[in-house]
mmCIF file of C-alpha atoms in Angstrom:
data_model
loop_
_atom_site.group_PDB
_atom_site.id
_atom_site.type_symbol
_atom_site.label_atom_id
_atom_site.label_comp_id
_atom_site.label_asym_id
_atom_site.label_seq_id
_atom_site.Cartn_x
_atom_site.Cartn_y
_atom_site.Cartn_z
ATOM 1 C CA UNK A 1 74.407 108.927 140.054
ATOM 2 C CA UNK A 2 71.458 111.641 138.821
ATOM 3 C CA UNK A 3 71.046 114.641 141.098
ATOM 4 C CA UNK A 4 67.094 114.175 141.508
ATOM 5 C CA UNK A 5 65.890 116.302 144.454
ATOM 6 C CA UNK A 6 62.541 117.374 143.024
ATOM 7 C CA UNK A 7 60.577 118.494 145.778
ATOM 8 C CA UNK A 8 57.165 115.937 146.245
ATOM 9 C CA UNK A 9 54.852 118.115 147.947
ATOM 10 C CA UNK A 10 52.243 116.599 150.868
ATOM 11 C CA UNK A 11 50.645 114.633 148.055
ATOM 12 C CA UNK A 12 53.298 112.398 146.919
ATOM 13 C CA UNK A 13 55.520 110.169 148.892
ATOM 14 C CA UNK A 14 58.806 108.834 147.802
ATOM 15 C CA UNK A 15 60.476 106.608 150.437
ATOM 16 C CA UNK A 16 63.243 105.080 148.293
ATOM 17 C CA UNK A 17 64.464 107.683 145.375
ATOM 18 C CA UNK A 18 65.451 105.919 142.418
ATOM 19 C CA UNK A 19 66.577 108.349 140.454
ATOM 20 C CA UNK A 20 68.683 105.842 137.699
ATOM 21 C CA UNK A 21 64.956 104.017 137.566
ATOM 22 C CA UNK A 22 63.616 104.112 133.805
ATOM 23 C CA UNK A 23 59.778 103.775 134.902
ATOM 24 C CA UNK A 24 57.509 104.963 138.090
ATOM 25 C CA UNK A 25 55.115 103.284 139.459
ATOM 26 C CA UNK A 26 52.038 105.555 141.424
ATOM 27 C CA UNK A 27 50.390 104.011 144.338
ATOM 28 C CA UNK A 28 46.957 104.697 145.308
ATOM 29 C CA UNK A 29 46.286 103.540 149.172
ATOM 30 C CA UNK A 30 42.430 101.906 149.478
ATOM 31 C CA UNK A 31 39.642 104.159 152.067
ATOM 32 C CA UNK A 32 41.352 105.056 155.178
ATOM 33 C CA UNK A 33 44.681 104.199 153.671
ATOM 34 C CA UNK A 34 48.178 106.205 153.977
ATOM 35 C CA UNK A 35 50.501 106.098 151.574
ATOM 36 C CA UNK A 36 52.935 104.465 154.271
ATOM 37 C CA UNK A 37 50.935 101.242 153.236
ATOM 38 C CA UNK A 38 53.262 100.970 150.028
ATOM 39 C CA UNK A 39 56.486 101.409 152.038
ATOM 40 C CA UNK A 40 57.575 98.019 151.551
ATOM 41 C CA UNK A 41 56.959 98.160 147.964
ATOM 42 C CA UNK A 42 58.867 100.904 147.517
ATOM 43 C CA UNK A 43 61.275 99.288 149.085
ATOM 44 C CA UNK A 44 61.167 95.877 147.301
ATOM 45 C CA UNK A 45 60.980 97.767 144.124
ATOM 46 C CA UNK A 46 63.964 100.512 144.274
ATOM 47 C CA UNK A 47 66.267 100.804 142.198
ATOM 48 C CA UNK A 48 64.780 99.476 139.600
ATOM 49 C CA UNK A 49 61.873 101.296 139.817
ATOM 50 C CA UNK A 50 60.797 104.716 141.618
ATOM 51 C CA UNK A 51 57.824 104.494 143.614
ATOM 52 C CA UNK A 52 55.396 106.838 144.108
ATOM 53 C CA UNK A 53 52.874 106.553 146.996
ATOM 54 C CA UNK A 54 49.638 109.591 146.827
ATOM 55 C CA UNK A 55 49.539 110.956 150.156
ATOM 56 C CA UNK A 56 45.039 112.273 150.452
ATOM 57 C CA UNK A 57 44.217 114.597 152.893
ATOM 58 C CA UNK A 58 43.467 114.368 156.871
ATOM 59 C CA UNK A 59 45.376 111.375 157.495
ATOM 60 C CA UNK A 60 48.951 111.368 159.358
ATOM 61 C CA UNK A 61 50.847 114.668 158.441
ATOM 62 C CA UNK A 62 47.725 116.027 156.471
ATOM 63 C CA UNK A 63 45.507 115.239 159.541
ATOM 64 C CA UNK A 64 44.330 119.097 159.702
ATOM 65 C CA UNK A 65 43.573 119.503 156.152
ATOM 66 C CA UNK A 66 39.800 118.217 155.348
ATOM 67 C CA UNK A 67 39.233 115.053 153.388
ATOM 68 C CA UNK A 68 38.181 115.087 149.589
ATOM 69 C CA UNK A 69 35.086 112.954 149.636
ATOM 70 C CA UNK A 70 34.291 112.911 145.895
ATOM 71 C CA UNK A 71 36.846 110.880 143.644
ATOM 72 C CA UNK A 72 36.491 112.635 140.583
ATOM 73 C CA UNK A 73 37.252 116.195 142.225
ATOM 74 C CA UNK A 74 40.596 113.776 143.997
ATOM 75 C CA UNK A 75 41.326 113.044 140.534
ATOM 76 C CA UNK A 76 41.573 116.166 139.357
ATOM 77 C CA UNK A 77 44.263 117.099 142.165
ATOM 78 C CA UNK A 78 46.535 114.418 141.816
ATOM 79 C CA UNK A 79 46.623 114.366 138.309
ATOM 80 C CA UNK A 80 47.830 118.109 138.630
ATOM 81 C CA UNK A 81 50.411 116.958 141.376
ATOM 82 C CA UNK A 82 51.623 114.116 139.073
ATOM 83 C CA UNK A 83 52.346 116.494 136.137
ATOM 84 C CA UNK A 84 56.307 117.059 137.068
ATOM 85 C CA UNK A 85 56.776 113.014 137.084
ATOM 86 C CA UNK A 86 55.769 112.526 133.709
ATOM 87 C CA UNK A 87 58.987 112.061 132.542
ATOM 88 C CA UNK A 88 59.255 108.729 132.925
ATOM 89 C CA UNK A 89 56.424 106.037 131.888
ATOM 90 C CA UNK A 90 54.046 105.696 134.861
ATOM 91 C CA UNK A 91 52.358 102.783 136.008
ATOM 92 C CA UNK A 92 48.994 102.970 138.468
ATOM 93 C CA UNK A 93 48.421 100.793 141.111
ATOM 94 C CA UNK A 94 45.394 101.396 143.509
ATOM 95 C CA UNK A 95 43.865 98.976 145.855
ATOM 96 C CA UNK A 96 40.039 98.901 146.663
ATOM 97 C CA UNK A 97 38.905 102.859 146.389
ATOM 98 C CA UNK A 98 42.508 103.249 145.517
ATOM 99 C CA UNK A 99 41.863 101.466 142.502
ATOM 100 C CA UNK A 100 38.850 103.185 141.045
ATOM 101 C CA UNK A 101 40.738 106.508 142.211
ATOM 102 C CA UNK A 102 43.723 105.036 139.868
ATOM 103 C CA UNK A 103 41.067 104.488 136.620
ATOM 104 C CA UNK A 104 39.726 107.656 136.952
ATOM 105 C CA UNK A 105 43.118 109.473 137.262
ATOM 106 C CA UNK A 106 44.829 107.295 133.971
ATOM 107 C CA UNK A 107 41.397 108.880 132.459
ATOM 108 C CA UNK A 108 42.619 111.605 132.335
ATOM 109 C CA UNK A 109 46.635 111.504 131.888
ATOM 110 C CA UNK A 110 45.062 109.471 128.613
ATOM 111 C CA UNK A 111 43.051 112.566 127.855
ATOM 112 C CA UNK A 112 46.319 115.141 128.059
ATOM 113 C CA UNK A 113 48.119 112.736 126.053
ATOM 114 C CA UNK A 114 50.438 111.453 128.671
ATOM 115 C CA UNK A 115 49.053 107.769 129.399
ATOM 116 C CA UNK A 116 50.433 104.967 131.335
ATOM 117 C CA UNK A 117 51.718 101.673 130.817
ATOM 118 C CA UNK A 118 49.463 99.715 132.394
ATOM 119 C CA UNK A 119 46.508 100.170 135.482
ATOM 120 C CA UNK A 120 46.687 97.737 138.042
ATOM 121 C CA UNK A 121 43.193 97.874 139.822
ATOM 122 C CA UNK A 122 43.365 95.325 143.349
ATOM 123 C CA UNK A 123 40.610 94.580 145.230
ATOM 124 C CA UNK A 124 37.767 96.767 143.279
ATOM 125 C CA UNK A 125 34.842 95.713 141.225
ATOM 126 C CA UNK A 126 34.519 97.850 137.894
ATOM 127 C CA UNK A 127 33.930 101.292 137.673
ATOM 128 C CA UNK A 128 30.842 100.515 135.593
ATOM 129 C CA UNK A 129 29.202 97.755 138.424
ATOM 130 C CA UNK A 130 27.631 99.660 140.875
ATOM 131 C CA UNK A 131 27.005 98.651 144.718
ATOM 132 C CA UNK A 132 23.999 100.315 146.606
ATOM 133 C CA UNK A 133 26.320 100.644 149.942
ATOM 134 C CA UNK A 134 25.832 103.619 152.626
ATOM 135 C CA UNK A 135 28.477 102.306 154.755
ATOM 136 C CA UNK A 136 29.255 106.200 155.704
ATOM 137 C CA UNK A 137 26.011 107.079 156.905
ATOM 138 C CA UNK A 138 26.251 104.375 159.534
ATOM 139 C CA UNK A 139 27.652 105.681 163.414
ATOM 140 C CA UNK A 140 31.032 104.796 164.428
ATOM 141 C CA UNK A 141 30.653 101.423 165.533
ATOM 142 C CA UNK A 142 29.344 99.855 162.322
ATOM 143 C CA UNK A 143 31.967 101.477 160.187
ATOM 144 C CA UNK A 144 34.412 100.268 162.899
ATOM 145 C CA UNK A 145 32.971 96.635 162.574
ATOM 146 C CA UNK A 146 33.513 96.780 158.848
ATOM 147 C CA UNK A 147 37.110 98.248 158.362
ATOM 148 C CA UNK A 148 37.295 95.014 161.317
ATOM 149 C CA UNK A 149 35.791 92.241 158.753
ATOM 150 C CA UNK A 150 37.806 93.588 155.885
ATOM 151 C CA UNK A 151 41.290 93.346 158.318
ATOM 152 C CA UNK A 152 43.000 96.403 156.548
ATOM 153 C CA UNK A 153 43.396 98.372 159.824
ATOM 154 C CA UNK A 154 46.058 97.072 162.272
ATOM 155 C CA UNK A 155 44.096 95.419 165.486
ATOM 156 C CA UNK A 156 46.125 97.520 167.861
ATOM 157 C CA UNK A 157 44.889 100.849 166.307
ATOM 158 C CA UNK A 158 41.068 99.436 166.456
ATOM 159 C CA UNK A 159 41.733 98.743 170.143
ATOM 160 C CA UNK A 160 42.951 102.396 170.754
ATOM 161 C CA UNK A 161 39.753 104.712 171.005
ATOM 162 C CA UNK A 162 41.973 107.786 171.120
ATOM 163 C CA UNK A 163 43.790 106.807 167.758
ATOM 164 C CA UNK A 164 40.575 105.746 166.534
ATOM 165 C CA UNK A 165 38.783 109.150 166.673
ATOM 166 C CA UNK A 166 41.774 110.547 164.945
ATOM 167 C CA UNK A 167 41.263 107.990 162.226
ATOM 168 C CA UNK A 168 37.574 107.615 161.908
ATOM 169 C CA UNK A 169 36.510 111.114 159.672
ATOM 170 C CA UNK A 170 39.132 110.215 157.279
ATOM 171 C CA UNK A 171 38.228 106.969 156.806
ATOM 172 C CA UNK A 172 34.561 108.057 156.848
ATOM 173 C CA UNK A 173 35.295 110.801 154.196
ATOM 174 C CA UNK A 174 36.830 107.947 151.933
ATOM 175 C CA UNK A 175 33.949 105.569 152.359
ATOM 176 C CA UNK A 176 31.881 108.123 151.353
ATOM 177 C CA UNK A 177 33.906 109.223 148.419
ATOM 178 C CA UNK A 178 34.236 105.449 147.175
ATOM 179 C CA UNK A 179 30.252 104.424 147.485
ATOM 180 C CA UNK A 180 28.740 107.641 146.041
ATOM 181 C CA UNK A 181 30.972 107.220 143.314
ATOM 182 C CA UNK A 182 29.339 106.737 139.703
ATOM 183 C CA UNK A 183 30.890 105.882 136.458
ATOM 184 C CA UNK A 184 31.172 108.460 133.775
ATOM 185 C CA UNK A 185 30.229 107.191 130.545
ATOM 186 C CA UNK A 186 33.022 107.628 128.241
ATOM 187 C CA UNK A 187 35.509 105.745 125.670
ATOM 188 C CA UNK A 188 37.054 103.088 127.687
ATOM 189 C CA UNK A 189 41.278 103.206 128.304
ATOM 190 C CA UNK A 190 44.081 102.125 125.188
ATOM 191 C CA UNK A 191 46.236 100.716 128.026
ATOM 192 C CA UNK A 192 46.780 97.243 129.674
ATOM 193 C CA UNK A 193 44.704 96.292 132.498
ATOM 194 C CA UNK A 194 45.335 94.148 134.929
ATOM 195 C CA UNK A 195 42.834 93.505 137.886
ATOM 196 C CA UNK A 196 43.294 91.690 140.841
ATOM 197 C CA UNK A 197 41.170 89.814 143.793
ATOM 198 C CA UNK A 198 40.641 87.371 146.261
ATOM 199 C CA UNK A 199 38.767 84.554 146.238
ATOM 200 C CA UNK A 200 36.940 84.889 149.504
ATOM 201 C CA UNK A 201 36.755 88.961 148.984
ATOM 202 C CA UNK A 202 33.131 89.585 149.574
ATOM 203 C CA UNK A 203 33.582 93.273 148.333
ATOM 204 C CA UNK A 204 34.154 92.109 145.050
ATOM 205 C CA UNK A 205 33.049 89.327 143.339
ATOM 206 C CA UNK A 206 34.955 87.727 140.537
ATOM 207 C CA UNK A 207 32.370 88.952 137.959
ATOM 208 C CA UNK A 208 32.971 92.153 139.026
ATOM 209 C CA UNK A 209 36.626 92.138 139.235
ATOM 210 C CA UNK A 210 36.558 90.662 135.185
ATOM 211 C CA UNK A 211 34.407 93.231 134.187
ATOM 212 C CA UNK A 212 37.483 95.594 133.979
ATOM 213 C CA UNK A 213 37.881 94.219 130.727
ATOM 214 C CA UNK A 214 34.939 96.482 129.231
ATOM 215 C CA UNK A 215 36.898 99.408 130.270
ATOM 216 C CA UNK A 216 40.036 98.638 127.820
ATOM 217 C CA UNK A 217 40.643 98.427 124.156
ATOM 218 C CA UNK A 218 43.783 96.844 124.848
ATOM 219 C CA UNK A 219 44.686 93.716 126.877
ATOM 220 C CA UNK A 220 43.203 92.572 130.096
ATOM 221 C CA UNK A 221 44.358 90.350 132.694
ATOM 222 C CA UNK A 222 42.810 89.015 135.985
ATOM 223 C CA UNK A 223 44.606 87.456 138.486
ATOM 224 C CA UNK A 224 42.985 85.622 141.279
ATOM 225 C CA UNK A 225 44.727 85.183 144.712
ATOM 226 C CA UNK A 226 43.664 83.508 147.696
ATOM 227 C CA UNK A 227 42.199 85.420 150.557
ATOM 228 C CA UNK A 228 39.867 88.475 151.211
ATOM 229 C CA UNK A 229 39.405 92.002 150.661
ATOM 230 C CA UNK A 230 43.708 92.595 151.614
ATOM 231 C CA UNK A 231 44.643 89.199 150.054
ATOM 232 C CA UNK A 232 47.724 91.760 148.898
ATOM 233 C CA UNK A 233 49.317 91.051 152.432
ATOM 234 C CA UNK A 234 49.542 87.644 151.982
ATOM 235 C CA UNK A 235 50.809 87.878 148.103
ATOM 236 C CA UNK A 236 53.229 90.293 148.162
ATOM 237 C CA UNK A 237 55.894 88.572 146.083
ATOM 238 C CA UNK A 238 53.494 87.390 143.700
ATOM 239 C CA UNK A 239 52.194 91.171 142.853
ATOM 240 C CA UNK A 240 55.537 92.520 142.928
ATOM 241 C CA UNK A 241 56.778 90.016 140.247
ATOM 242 C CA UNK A 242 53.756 91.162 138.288
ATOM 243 C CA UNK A 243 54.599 94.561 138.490
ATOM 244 C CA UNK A 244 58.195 93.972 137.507
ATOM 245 C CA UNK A 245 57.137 91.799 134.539
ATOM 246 C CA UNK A 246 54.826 94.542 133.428
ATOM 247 C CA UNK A 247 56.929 97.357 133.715
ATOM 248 C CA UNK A 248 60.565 95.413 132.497
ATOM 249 C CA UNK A 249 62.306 95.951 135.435
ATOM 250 C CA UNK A 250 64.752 93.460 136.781
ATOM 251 C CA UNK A 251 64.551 92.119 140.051
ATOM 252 C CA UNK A 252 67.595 94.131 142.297
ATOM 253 C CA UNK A 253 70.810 91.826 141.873
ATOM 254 C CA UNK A 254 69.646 89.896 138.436
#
């Protein structure tokens, strides 16, 4: 077997090392999100792939460093962090804020010359289609009510007002960093895209969720699932099989 102990760092987390794995996938966790979100797919997906899940700032372990509440500037970090795992092809996956996140950091991996295989962008209307939503300005018990409708936060942490203080400036700080969030004009991506949503997500619609395809010069895909805003948790299989198909990996034991 490789010796592969590269250190991660707090931004990257890599549950199941594969270090025999001939692509990486990078895993961008939607507003309020942990990285411990992609656990299973790391899971599912090693050894034939090494997952890579982006740890941001005050959440969990990195609870007492502040939040980054401007995605380009988050960019910019992680693309410095992902540097050292270049040596394989990447692929990005984000989910909701994760996903813009993802477009903005394959940007600029594209613009150093080092771009991935593919961008998978879940859950998240275009980078181009803009939303007028102030979601952060509002006091704690509307953005509670709305990370409630969109069912990404386990019911037993919404039910715990001591957790929920712990949790509430991070996811704040996201919300804030995904809605003020404008599109920088630019030449659009020369890798695949794929985008994916629900059919009864009402934070993106499907027109929204196709008009990825104006920010590639290569090939587009979207794929349509059933359920809302975390339709992912009820199509796990089905996503993993597209990442696999994308990448070339093999399924573990084929």
């Amino acid at each position: 077997m490789t010796d592969d102990s590269r250190e991660t760092g707090p931004w990257i987390r890599r549950f199941h090392p594969a270090p025999e794995a001939r692509t990486r996938l990078v895993c961008f966790p939607h507003a309020g999100g942990s990285a411990t979100y992609y656990f299973p797919v790391s899971r599912a997906l090693s050894p034939a792939i090494d997952v890579l899940a982006i740890q941001y700032p005050g959440r969990q372990d990195r609870r007492n460093e502040p939040c980054v509440e401007d995605i380009e500037k988050l960019a910019d970090l992680v693309v410095e962090e992902l540097r050292p795992w270049g040596d394989l092809p990447l692929t990005l996956f984000g989910h909701s804020m994760g996903a813009t996140l993802a477009f903005e950091v394959a940007r600029r991996l594209e613009a150093a010359g080092t771009p991935p295989g593919t961008l998978f962008a879940s859950g998240r209307r275009a980078p181009s289609r803009v939303r007028d939503e102030r979601v952060h300005l509002a006091d704690d018990d509307r953005l509670i009510a709305d990370i409630t409708q969109l069912s990404g936060t386990d019911a037993a942490v919404l039910g715990d007002p001591e957790i929920l203080r712990m949790i509430l400036p991070a996811i704040r700080s996201d919300y804030k960093a995904a809605e003020t969030y404008r599109y920088r004009p630019g030449p659009p991506l020369g890798l695949d895209v794929v985008a994916l949503v629900g059919d009864d997500d009402q934070q993106v619609t499907l027109d929204e969720a196709s008009s990825w395809c104006e920010h590639t010069t290569a090939s587009f895909e979207l794929k349509v699932f059933s359920g809302g805003h975390f339709f992912l948790d009820s199509h796990v299989g089905a996503v993993l099989d597209l990442i696999r198909a994308r990448t070339g990996a093999q399924t573990v034991g084929s």
